[in-house]
MMTF fields as JSON, N, C-alpha, C and O atoms, coordinates in Angstrom:
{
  "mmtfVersion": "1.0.0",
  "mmtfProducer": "UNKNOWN",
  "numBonds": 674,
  "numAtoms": 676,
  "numGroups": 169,
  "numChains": 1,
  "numModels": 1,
  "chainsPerModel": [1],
  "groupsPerChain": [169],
  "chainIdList": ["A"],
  "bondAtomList": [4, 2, 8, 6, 12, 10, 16, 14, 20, 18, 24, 22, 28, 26, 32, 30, 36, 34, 40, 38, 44, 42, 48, 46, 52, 50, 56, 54, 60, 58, 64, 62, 68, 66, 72, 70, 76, 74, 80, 78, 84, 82, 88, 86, 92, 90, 96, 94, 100, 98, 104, 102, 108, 106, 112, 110, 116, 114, 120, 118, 124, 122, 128, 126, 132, 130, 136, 134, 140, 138, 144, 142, 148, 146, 152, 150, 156, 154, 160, 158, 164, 162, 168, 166, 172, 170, 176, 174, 180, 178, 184, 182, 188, 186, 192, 190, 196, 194, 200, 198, 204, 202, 208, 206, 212, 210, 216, 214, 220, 218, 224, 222, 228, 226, 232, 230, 236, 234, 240, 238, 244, 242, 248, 246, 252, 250, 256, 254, 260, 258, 264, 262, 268, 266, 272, 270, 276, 274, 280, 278, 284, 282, 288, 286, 292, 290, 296, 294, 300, 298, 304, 302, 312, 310, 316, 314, 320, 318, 324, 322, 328, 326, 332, 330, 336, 334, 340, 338, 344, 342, 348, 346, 352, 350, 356, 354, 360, 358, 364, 362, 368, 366, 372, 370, 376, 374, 380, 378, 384, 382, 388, 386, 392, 390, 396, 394, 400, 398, 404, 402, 408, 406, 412, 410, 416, 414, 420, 418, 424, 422, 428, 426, 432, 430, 436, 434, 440, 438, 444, 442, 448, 446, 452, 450, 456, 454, 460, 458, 464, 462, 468, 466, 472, 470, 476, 474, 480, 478, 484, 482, 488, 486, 492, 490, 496, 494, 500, 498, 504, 502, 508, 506, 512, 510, 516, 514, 520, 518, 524, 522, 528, 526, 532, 530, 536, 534, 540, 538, 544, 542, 548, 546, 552, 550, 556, 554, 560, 558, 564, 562, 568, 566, 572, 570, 576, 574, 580, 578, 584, 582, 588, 586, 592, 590, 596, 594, 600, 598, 604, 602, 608, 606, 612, 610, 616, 614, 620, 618, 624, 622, 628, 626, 632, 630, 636, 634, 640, 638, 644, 642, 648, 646, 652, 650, 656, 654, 660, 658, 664, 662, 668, 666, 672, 670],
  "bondOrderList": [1, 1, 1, 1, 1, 1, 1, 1, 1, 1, 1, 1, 1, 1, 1, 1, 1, 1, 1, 1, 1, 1, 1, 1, 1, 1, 1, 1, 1, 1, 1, 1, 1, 1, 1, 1, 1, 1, 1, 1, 1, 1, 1, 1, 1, 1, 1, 1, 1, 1, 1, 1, 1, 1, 1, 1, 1, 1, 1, 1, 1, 1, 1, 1, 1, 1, 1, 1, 1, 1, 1, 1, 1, 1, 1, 1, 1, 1, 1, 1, 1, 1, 1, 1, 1, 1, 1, 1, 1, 1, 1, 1, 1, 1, 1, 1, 1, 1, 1, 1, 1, 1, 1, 1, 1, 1, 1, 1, 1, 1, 1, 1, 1, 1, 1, 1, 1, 1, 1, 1, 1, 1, 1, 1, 1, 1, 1, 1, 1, 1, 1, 1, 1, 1, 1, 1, 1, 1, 1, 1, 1, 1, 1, 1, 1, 1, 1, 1, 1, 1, 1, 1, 1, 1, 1, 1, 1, 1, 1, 1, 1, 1, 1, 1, 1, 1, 1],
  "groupList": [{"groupName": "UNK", "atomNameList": ["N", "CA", "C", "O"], "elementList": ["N", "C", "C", "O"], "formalChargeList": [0, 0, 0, 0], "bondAtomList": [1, 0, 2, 1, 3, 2], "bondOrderList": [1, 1, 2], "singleLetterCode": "X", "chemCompType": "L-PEPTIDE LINKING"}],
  "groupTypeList": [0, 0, 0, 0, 0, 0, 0, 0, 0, 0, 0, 0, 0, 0, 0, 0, 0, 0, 0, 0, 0, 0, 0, 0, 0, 0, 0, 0, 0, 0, 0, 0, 0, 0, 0, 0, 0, 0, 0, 0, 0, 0, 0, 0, 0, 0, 0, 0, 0, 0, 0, 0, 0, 0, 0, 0, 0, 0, 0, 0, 0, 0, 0, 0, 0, 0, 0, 0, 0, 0, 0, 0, 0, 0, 0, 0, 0, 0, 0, 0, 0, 0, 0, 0, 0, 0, 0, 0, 0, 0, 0, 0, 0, 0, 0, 0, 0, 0, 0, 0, 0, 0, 0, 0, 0, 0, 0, 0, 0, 0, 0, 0, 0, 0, 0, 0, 0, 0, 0, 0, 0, 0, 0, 0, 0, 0, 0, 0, 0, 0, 0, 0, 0, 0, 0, 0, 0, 0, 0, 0, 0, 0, 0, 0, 0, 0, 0, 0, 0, 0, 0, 0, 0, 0, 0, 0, 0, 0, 0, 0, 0, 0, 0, 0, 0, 0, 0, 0, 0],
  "groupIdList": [1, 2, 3, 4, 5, 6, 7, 8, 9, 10, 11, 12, 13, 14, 15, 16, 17, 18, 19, 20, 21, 22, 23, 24, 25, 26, 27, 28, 29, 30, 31, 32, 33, 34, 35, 36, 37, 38, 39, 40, 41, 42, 43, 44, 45, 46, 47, 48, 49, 50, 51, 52, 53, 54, 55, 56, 57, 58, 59, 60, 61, 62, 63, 64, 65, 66, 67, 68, 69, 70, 71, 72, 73, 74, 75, 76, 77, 78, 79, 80, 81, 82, 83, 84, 85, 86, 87, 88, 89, 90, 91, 92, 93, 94, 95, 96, 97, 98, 99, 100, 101, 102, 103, 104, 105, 106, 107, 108, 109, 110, 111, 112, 113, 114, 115, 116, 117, 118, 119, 120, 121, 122, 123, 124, 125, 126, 127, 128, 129, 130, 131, 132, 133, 134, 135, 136, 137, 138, 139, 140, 141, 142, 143, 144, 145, 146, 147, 148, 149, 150, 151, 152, 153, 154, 155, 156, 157, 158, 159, 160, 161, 162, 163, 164, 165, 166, 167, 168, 169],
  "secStructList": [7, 2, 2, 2, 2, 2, 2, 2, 2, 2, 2, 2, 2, 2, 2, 2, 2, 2, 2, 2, 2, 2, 2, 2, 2, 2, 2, 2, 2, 2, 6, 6, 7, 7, 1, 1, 7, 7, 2, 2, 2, 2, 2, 2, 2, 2, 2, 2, 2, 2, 2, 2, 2, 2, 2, 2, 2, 2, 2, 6, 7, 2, 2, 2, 2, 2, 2, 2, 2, 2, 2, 2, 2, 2, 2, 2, 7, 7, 2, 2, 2, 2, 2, 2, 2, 1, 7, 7, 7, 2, 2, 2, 2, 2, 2, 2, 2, 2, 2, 2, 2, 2, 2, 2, 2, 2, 6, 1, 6, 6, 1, 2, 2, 2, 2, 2, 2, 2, 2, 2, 2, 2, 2, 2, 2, 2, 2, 2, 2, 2, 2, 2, 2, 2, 2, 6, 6, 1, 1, 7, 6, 6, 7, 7, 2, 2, 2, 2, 2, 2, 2, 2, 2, 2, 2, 2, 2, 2, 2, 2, 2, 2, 2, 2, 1, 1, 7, 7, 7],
  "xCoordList": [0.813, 0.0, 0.863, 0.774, 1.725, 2.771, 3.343, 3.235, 4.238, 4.387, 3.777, 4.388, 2.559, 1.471, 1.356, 1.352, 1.273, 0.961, 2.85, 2.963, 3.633, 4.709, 5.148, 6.079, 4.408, 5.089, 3.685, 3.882, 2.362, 2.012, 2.415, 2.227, 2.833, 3.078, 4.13, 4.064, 5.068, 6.182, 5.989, 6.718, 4.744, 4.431, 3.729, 4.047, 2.545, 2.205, 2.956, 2.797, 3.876, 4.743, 5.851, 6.369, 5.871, 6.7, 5.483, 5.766, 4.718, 3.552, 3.679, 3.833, 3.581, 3.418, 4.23, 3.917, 5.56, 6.845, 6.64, 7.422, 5.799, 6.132, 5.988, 6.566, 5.382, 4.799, 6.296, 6.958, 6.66, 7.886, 9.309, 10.277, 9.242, 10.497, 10.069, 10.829, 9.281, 9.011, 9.612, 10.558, 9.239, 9.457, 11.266, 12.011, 11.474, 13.11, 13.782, 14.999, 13.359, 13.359, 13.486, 14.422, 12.75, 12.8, 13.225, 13.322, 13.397, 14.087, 15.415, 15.883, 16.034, 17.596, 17.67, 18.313, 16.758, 16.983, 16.635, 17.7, 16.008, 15.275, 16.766, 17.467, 16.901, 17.619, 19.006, 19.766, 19.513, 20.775, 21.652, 22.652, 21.51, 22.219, 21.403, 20.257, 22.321, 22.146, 22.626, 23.739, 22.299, 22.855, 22.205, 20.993, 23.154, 22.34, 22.285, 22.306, 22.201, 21.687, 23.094, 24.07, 23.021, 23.839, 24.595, 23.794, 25.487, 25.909, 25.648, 25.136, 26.055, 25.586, 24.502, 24.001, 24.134, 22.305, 21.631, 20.708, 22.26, 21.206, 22.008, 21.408, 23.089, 23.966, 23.73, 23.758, 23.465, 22.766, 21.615, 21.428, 20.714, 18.786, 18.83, 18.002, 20.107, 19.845, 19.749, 18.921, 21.147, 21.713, 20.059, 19.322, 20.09, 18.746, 17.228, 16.404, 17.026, 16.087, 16.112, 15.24, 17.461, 17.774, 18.004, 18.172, 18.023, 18.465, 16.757, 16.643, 15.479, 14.341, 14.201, 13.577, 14.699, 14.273, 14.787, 14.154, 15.586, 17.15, 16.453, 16.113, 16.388, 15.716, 14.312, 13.899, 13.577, 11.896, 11.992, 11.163, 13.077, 13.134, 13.268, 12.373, 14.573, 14.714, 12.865, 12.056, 12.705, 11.546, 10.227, 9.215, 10.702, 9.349, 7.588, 6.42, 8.442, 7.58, 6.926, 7.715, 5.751, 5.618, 5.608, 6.074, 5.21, 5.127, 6.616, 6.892, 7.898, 9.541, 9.346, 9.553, 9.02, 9.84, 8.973, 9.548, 7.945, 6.923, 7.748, 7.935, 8.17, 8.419, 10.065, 10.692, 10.673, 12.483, 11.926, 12.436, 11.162, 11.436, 10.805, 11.296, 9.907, 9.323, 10.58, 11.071, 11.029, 11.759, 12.981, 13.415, 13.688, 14.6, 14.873, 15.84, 13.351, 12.953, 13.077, 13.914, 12.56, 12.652, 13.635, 13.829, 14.785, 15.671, 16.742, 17.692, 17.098, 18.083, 18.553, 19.599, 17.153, 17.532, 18.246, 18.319, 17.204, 17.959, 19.013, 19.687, 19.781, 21.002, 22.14, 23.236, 21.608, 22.605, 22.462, 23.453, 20.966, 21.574, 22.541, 23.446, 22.521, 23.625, 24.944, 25.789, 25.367, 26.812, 27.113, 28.242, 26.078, 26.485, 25.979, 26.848, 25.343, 25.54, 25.708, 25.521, 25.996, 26.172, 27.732, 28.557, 27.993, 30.13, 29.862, 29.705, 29.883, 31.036, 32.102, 32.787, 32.534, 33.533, 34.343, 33.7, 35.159, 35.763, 35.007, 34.679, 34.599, 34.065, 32.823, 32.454, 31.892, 30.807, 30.687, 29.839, 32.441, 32.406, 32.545, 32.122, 33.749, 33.93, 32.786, 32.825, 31.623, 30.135, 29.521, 28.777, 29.689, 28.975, 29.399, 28.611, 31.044, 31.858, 31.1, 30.633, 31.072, 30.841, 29.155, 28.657, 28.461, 27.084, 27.032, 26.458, 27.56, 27.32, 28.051, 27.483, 29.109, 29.442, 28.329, 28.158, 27.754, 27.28, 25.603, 24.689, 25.618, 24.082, 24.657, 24.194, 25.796, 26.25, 26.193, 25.978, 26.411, 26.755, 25.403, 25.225, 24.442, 22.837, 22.265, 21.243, 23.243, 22.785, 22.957, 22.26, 23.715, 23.871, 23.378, 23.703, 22.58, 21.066, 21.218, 20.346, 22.918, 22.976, 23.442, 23.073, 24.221, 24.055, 23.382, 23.804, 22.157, 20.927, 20.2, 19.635, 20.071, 19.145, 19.954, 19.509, 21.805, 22.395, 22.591, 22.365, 22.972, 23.31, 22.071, 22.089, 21.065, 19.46, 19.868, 20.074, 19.905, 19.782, 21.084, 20.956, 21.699, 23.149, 23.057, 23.428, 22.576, 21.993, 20.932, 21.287, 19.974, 19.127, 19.253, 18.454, 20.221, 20.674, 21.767, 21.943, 22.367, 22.774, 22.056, 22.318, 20.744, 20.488, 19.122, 18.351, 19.433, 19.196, 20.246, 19.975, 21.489, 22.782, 22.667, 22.916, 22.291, 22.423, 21.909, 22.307, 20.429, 19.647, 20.532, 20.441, 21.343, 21.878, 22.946, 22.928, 23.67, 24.526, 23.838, 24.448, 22.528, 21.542, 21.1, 20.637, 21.501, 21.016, 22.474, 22.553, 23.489, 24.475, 25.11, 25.958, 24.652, 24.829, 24.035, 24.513, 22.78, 22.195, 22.788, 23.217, 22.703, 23.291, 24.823, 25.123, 25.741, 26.586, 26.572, 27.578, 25.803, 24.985, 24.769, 25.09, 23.863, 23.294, 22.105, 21.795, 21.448, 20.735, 19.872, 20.374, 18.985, 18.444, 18.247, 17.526, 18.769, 18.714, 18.356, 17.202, 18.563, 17.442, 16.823, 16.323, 17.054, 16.895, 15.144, 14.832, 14.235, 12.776, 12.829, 13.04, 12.688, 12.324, 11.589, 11.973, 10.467, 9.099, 9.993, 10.04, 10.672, 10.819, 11.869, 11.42, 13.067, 13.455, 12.909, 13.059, 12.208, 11.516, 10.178, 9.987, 9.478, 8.929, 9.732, 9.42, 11.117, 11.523, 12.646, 12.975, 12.852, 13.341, 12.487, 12.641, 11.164, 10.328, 10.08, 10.002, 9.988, 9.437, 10.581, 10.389, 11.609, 12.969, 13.25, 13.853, 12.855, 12.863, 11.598, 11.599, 10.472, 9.46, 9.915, 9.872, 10.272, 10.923, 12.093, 11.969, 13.04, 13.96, 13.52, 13.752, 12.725, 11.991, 10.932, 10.76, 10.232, 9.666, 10.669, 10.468, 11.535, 12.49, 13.381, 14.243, 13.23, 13.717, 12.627, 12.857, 11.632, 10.845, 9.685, 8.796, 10.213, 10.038, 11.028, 10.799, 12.677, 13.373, 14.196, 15.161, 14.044, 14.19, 16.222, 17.057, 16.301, 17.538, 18.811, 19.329, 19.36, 20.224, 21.408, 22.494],
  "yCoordList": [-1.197, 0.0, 1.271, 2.083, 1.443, 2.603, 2.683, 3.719, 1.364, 1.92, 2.332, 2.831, 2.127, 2.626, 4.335, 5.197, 4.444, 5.811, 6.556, 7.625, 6.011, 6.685, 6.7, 7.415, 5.834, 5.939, 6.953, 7.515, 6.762, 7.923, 9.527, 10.513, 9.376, 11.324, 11.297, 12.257, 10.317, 10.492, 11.061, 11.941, 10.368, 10.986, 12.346, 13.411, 12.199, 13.865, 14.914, 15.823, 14.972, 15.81, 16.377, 17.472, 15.196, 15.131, 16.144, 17.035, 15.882, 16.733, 18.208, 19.13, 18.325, 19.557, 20.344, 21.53, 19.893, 20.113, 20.6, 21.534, 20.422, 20.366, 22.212, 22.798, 22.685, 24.288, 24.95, 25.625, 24.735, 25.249, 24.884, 25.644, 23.636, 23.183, 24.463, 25.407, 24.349, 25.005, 26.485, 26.911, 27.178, 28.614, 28.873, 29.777, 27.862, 27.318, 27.134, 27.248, 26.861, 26.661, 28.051, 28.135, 28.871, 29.949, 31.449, 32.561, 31.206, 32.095, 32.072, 33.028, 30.736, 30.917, 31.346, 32.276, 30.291, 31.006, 32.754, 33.264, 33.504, 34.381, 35.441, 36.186, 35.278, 35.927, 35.648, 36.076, 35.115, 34.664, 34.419, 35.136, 33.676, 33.796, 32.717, 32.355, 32.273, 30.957, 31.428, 30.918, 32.601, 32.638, 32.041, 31.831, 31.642, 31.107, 29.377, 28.446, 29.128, 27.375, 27.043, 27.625, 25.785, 24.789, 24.129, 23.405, 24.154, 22.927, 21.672, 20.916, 21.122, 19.88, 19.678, 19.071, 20.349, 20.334, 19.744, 18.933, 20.301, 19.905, 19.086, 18.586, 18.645, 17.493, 16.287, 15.171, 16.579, 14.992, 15.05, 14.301, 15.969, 15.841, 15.147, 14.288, 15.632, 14.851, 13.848, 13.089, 13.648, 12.037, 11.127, 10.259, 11.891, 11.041, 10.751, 9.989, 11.4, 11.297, 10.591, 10.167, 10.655, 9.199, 8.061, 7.15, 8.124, 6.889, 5.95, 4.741, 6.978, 6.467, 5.819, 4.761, 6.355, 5.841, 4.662, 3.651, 4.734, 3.603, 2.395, 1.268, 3.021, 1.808, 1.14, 0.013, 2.778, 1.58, 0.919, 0.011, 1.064, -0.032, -1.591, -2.436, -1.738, -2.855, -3.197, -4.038, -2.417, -3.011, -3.287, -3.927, -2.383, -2.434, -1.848, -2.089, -0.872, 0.085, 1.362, 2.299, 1.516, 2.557, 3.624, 4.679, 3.629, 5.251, 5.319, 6.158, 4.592, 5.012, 5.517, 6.731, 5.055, 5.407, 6.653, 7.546, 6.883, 8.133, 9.563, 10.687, 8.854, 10.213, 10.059, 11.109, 9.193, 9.579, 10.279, 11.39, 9.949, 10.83, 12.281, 12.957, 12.624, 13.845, 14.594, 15.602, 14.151, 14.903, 15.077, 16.229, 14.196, 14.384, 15.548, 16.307, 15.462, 16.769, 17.727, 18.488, 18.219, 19.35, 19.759, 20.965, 18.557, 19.142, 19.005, 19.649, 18.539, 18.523, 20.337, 20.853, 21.07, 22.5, 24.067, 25.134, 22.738, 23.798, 23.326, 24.228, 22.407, 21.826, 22.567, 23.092, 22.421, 23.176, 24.388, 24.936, 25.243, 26.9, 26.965, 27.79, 26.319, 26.39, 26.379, 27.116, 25.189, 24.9, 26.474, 26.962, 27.001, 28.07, 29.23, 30.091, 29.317, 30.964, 30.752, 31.77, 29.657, 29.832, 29.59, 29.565, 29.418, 29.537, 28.031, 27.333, 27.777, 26.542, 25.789, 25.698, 25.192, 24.702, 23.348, 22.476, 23.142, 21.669, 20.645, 19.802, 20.601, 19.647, 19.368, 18.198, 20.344, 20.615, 19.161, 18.526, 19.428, 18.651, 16.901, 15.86, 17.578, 15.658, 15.042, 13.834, 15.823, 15.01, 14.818, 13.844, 15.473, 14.869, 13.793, 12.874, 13.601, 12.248, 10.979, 9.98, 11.149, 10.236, 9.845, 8.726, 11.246, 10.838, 9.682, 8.602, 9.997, 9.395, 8.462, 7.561, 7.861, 6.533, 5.465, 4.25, 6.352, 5.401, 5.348, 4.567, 6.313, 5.749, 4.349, 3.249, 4.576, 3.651, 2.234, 1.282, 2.116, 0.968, 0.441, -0.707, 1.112, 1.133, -0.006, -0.689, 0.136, -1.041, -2.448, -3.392, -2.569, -4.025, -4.451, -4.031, -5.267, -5.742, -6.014, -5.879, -6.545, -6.985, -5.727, -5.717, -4.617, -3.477, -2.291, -1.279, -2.516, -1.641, -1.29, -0.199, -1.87, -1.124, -0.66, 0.065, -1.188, -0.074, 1.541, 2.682, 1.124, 2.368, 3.312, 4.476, 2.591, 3.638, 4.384, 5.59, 3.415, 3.854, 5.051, 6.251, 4.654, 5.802, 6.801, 7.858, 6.85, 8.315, 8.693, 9.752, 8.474, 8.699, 9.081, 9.885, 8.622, 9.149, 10.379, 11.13, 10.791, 11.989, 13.126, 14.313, 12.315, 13.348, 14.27, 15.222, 13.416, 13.921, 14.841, 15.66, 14.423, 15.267, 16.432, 17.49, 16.382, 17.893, 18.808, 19.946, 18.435, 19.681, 20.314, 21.541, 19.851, 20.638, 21.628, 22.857, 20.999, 21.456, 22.956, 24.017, 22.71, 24.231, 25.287, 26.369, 24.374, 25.41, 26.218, 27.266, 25.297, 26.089, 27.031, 27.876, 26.8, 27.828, 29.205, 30.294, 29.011, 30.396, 30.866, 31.957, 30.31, 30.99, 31.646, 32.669, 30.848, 31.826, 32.744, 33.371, 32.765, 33.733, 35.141, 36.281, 34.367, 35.259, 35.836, 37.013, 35.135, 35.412, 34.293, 33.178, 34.308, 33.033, 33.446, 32.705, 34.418, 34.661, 34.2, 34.624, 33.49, 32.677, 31.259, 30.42, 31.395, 29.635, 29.523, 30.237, 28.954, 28.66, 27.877, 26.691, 28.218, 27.767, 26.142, 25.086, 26.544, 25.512, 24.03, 23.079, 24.151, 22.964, 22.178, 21.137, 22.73, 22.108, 20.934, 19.729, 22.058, 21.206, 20.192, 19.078, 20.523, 19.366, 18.109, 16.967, 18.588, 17.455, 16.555, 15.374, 17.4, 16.594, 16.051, 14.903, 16.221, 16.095, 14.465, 13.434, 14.539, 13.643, 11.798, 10.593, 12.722, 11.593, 10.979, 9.908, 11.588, 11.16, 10.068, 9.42, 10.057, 9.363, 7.928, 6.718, 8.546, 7.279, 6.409, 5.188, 6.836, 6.006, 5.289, 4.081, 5.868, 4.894, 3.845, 2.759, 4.134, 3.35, 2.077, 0.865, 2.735, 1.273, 0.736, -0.111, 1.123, 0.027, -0.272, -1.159, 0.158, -0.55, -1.83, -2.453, -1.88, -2.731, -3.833, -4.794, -3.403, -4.328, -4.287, -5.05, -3.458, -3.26, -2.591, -2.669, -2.039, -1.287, -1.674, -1.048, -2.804, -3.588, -2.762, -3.206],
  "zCoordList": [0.0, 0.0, 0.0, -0.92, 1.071, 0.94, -0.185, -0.84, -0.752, -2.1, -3.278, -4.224, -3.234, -4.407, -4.248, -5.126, -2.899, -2.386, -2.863, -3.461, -2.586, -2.934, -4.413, -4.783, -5.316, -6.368, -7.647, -8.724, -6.812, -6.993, -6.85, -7.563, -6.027, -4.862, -6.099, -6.867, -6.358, -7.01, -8.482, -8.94, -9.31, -10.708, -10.328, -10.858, -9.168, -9.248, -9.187, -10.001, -8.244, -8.177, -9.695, -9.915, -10.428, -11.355, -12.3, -13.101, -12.081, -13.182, -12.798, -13.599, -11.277, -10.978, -11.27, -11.38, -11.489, -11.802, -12.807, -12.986, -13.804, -15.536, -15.77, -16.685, -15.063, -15.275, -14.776, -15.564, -13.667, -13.133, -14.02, -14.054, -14.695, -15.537, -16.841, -17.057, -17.295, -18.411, -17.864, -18.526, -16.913, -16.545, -16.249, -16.627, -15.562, -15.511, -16.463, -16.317, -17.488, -19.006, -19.94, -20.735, -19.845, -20.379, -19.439, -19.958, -18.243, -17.386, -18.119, -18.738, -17.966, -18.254, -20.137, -20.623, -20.926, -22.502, -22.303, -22.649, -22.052, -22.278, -21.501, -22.185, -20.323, -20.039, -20.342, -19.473, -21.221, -21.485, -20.092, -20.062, -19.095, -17.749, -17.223, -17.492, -16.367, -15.299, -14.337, -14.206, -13.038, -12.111, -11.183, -11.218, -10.055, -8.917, -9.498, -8.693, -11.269, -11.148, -10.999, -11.472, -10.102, -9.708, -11.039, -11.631, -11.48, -12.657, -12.314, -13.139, -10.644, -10.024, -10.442, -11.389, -9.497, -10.373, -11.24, -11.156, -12.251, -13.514, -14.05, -15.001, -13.966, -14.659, -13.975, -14.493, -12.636, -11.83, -12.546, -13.504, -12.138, -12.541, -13.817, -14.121, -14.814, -16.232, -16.26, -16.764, -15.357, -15.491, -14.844, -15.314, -13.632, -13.072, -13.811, -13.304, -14.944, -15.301, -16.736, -17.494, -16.764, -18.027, -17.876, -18.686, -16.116, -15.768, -15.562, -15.759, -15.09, -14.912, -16.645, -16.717, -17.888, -18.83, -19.073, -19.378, -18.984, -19.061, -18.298, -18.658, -17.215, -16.222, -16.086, -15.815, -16.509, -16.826, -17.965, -18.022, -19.449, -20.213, -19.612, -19.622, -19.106, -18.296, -17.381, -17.773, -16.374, -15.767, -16.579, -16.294, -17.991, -18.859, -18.366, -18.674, -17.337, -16.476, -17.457, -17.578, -18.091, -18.945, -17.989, -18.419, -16.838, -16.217, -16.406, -17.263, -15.786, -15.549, -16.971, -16.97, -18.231, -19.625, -19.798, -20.42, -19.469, -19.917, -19.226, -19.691, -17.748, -16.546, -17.21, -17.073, -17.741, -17.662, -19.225, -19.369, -20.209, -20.929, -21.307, -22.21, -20.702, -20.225, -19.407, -19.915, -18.294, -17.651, -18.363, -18.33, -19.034, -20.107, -20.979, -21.042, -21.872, -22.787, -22.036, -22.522, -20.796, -19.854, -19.491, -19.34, -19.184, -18.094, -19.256, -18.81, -20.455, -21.837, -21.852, -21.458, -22.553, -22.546, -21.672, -22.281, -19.523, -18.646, -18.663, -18.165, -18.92, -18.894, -20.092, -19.895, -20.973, -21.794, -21.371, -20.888, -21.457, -21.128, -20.011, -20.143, -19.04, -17.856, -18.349, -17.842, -19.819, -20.094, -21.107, -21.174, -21.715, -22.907, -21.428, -21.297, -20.852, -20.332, -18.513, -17.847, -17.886, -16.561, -16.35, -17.263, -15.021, -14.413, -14.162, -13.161, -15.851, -15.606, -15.395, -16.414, -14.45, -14.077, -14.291, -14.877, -14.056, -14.285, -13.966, -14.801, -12.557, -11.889, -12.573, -12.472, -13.418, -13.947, -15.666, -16.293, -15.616, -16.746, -16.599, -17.102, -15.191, -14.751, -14.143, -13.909, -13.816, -13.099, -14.577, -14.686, -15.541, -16.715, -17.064, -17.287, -17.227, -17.603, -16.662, -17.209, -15.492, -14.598, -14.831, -14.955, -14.841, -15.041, -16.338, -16.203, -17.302, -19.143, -18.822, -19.438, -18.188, -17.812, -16.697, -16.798, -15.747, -14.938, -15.737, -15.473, -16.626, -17.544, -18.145, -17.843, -19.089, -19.47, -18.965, -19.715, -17.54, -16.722, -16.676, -17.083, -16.244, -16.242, -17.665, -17.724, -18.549, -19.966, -19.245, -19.616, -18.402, -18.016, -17.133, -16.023, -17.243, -16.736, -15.144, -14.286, -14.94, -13.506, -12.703, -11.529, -13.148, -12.768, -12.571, -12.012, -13.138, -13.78, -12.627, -12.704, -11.66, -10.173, -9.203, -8.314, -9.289, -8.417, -9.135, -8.732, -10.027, -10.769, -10.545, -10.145, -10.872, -11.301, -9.412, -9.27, -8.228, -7.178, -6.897, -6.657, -6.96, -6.938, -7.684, -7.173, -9.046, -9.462, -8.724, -8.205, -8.42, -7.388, -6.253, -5.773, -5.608, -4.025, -4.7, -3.74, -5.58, -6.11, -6.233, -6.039, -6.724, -7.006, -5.766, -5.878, -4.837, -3.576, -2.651, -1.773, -3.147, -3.168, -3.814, -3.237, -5.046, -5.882, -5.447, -5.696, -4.34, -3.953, -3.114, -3.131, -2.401, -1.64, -2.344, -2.284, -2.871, -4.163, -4.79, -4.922, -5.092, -4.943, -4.509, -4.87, -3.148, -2.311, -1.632, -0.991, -2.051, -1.784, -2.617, -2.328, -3.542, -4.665, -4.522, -4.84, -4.01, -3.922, -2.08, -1.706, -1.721, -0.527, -0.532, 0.084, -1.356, -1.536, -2.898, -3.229, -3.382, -4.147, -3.625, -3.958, -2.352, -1.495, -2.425, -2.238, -3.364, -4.085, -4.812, -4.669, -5.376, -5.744, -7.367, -8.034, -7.908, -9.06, -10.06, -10.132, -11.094, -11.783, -11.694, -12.443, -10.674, -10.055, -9.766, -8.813, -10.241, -9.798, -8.859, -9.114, -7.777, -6.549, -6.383, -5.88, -7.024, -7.302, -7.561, -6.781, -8.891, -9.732, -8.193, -7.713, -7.633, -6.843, -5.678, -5.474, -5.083, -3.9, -4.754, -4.266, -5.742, -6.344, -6.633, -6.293, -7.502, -8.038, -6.566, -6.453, -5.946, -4.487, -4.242, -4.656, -3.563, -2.893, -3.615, -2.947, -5.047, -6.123, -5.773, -5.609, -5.837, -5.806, -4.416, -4.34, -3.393, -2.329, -1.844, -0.798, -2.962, -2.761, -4.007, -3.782, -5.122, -5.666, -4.988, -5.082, -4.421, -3.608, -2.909, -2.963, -2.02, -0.777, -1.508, -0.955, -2.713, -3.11, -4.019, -4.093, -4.498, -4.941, -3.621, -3.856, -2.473, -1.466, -0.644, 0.179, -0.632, -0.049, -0.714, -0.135, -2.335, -3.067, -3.438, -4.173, -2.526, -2.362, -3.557, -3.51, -4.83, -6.172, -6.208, -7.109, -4.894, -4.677, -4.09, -3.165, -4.68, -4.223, -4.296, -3.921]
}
């Protein structure tokens, strides 16, 4: 029962999300600038939401392949405006290397639910990664508020629902 209830909360939230990704979306195109977004950030969120596709193939889960590739399309564009107009950094590039390898690892069927889980617990990492960015900001500058705590809120209900389905080895 809990997990039905969590892997619901988990798609609503992901919906609610969709108005705020979009605005997150055109904050950073529109204003040519990414201040305040995290590179962590959105280079985990990517990785994490290719990994739900990656991974509801394997489970043959249509909600995982519907929600990794919805969130994909969404989070592809805030991701690049961050690499062409935000302070990108080294580390910005070596979490991409690592992200596009451990999708990679995700193809092999016996590695495919740690990996999905370890991007996942990252990307429970990144929020903070966010929030430390606007605090030493000292500003929250183009960062949408909304999409964060939805899409935390969202991932923290999927984790618990892939270990409390035992799915998270």
């Amino acid at each position: 029962m809990i997990t039905e209830v969590l892997g619901l909360v988990g798609v609503v939230l992901a919906l609610l999300g969709w108005g705020r990704m979009s605005r997150q979306r055109q904050t950073i195109w529109q204003n040519q600038r990414a201040d305040s977004i995290s590179g962590i950030d959105v280079v985990t969120y990517l990785a994490m939401f290719l990994s739900f596709l990656v991974y509801g193939i394997w489970l043959q889960s249509p909600t995982m392949i519907a929600l990794g590739v919805i969130r994909t399309w969404q989070m592809t564009p805030i991701t690049l405006g961050f690499f062409k107009f935000g302070d990108v950094r080294k580390v910005h590039w070596v979490l991409a290397v690592i992200a596009t390898l451990s999708l990679l690892v995700m193809t092999i069927e016996s590695y495919a639910a740690s990996a999905f889980f370890v991007i996942n617990t990252a990307g429970v990492g990144a929020a903070t990664a966010q929030a430390y960015a606007i605090w030493r900001a000292r500003s929250r500058g183009d960062v949408v508020l909304g999409v964060r705590v939805y899409y935390l809120i969202a991932v923290i209900c999927w984790s618990v629902f892939g270990w409390l389905k035992g799915d998270l080895v």
